[in-house]
Short mmCIF file of C-alpha atoms in Angstrom, two decimals:
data_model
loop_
_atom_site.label_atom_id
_atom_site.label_comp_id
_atom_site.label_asym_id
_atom_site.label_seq_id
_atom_site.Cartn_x
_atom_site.Cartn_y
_atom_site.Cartn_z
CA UNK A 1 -110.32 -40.19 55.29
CA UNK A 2 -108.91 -42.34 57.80
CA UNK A 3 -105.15 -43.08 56.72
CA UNK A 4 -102.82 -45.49 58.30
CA UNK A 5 -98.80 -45.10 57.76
CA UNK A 6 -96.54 -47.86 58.93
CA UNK A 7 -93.60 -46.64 59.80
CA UNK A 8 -92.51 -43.78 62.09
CA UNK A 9 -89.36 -42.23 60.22
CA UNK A 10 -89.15 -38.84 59.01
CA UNK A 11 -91.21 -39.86 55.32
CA UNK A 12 -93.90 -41.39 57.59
CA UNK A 13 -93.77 -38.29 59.79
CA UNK A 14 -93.94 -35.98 57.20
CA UNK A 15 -97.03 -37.25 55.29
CA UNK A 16 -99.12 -37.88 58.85
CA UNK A 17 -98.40 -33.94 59.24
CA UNK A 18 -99.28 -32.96 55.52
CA UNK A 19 -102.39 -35.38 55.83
CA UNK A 20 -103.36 -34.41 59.32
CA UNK A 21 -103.09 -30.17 57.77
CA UNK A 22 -105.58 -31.48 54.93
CA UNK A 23 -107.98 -32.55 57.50
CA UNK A 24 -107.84 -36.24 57.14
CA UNK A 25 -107.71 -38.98 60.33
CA UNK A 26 -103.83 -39.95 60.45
CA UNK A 27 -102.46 -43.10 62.53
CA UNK A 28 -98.73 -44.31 62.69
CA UNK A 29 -98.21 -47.69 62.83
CA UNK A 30 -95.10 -48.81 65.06
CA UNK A 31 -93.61 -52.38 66.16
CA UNK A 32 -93.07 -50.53 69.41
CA UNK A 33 -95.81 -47.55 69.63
CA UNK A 34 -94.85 -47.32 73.25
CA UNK A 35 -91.27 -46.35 72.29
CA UNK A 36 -92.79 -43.56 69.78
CA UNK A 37 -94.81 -41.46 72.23
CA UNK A 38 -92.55 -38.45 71.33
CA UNK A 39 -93.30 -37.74 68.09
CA UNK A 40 -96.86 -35.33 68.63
CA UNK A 41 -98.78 -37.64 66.49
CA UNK A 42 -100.99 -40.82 67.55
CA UNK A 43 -99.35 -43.62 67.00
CA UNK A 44 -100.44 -47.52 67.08
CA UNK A 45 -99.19 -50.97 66.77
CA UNK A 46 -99.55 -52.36 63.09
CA UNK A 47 -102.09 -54.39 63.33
CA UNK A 48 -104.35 -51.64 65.38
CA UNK A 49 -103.31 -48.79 62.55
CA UNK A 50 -104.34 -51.57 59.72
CA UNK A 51 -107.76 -51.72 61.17
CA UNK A 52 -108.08 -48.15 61.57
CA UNK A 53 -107.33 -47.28 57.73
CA UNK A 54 -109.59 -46.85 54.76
CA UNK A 55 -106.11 -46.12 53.33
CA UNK A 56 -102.55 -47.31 54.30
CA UNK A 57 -99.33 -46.45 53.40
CA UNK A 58 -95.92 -48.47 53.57
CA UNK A 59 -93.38 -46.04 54.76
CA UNK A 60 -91.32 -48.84 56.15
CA UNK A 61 -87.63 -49.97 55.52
CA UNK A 62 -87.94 -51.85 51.67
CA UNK A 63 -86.32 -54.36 52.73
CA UNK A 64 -88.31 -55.55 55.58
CA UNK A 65 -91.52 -54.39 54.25
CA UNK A 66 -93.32 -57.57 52.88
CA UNK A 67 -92.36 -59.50 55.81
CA UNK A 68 -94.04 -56.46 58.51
CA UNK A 69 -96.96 -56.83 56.26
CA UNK A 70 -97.29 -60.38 56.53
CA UNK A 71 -97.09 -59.83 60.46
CA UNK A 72 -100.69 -57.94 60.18
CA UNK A 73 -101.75 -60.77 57.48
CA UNK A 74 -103.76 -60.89 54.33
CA UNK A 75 -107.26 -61.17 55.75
CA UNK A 76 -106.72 -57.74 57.42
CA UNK A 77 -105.47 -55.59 54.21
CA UNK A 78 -107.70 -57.30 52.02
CA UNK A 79 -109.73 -54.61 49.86
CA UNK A 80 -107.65 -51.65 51.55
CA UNK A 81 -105.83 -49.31 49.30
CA UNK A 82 -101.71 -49.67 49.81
CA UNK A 83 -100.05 -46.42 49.07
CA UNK A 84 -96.32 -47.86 48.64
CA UNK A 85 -93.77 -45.49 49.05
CA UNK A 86 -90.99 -47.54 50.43
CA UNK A 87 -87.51 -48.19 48.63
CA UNK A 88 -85.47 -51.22 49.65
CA UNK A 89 -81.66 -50.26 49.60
CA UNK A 90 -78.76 -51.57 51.26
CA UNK A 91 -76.78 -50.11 54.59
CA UNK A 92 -74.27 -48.56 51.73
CA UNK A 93 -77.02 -47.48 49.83
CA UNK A 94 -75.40 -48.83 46.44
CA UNK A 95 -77.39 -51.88 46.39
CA UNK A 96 -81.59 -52.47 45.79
CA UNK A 97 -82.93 -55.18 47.61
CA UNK A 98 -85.42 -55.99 44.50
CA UNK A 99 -83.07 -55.63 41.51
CA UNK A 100 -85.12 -57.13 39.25
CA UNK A 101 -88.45 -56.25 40.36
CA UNK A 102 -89.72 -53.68 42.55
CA UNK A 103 -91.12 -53.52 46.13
CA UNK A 104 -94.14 -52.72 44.57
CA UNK A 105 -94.33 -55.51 43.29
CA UNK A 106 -93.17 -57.82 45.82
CA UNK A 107 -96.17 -56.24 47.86
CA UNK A 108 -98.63 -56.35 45.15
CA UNK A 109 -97.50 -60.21 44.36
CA UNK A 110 -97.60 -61.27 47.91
CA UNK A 111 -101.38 -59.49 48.74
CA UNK A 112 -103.20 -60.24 45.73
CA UNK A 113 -107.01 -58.64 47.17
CA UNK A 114 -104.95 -55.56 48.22
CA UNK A 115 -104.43 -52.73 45.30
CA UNK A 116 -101.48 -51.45 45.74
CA UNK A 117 -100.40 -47.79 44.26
CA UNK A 118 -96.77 -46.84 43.92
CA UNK A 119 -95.66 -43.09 44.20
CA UNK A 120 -93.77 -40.32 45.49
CA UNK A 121 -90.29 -42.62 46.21
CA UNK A 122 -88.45 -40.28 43.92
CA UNK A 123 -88.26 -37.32 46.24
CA UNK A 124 -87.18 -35.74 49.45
CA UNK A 125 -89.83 -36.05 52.35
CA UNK A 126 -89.74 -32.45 52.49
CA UNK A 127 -90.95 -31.92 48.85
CA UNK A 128 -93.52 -34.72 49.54
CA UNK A 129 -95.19 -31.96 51.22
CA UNK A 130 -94.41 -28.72 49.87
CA UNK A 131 -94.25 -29.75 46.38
CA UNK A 132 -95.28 -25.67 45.79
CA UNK A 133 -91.82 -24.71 47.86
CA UNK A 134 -89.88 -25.57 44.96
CA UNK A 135 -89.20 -23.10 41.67
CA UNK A 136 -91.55 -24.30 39.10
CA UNK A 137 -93.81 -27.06 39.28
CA UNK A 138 -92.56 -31.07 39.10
CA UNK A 139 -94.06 -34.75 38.45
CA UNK A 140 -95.43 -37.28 40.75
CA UNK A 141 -95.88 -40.27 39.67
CA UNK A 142 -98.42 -43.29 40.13
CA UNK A 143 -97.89 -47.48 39.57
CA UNK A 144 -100.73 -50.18 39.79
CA UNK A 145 -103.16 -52.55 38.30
CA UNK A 146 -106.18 -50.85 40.03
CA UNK A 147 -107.61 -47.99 38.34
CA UNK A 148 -110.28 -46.91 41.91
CA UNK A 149 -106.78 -47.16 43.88
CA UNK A 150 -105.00 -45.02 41.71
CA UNK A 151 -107.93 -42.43 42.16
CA UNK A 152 -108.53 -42.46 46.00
CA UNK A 153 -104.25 -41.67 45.40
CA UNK A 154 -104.61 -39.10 43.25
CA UNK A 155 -106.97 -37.65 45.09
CA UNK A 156 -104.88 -37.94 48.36
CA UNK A 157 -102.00 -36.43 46.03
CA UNK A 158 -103.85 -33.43 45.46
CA UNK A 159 -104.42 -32.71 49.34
CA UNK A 160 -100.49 -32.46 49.89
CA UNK A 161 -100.28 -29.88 47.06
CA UNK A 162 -100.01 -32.01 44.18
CA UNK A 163 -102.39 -30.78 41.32
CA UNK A 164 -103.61 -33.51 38.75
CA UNK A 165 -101.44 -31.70 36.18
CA UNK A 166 -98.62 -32.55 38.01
CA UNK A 167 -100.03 -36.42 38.95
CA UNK A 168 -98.20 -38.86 35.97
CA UNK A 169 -99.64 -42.32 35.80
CA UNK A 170 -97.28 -44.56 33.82
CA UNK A 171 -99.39 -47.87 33.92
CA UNK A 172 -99.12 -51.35 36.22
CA UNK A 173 -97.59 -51.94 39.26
CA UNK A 174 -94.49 -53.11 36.95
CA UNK A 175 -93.73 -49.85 36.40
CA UNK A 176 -92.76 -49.09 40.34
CA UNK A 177 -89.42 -50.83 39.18
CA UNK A 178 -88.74 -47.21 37.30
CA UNK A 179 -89.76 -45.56 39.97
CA UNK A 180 -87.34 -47.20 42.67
CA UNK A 181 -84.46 -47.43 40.64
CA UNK A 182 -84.13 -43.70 39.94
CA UNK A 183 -83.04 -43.73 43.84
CA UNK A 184 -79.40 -43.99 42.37
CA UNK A 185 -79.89 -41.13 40.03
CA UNK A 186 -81.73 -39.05 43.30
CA UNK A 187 -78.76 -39.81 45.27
CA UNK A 188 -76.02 -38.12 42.18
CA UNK A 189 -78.38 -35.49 41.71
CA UNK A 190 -78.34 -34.73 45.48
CA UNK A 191 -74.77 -34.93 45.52
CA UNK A 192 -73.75 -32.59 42.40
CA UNK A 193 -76.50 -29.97 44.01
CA UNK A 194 -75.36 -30.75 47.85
CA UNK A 195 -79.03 -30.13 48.85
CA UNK A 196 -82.28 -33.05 49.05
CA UNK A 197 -84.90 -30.39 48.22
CA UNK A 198 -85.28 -30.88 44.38
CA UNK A 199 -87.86 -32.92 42.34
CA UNK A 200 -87.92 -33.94 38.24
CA UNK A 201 -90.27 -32.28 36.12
CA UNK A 202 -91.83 -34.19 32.84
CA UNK A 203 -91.53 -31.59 30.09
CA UNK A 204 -92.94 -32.81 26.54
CA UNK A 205 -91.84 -31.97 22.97
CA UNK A 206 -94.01 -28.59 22.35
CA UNK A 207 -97.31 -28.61 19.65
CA UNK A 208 -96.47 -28.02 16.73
#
């Protein structure tokens, strides 16, 4: 597929590389691609990578992420899959800029004919990649209103090492708020290990 990322930072980085291994077409997206001509990887102003995508993914700052998309406009992202995985925290990183909502929402509210998917904010970039490099095996998980989306994700999922038993769909794009917020717990769990590489696994009660 031909995937777009906005966003040049090491999440954005690391998916164009796990995407690019899995034999897909990967574009970054840059306000200044000119500036970005070190990173190995083709990279485009936003409005060029937009075009470019049958998919695109925000890996942008959360808290300037609505108003970048709103710079490439509606008309352009309309019917394209959005594969949010952007968190909006403050410079202290003890603050969310959507307290009461979710980015995923803010994006999905604000581009109605765009179906937007929310998933893998609740790890490292490295384990976005290498979710086999770990011990045992973990959960990613999905948001949105648009079941299609959710599948072309899923799919995409599975081409970074994620197996469908390890995919977890927990309903609409109101459910990205759960997803975002557990950046605080991320960040204490970080701390009391003193390493990033980690993930949460979904274990259920066992049959009877």
């Amino acid at each position: 597929m031909r995937i777009g990322i906005l966003g040049t930072g090491n999440v954005a980085r690391a998916l164009a590389h796990g995407w690019s291994a899995a034999g897909h077409d990967v574009l970054l997206g840059s306000r200044d691609p000119k500036e970005r001509t070190d990173l190995g990887l083709p990279v485009a102003g936003l409005s060029e990578t937009a075009a470019h995508a049958e998919v695109l993914v925000n890996a942008t700052p959360g808290d300037v992420s609505v108003e970048l998309l709103r710079s490439i406009g509606a008309a352009a992202l309309a019917g394209t899959v959005l594969i949010d995985v952007g968190i909006g925290l403050s410079a202290d990183f003890t603050e969310l800029s959507h307290p009461n909502s979710s980015l995923g929402e803010q994006i999905q509210e604000a581009f109605p004919l765009t179906p937007v998917v929310k998933t893998l904010c609740t790890m490292d970039s490295t384990v976005m990649i290498a979710p086999d490099a770990l011990d045992g095996p973990s959960t990613v998980f999905l948001s949105g209103d648009d079941a299609e989306a959710k599948l072309t994700t899923g799919r995409l999922l599975a081409d970074l090492g994620w197996p469908p038993s390890s995919q977890l769909d927990i309903g609409g794009i109101t459910t990205a708020r759960g997803q975002e917020h557990f950046a605080f717990l991320f960040m204490g769990i970080a701390g009391g290990l003193g390493a990033h590489a980690f993930n949460v696994n979904v274990v259920t009660r066992a049959a009877d």
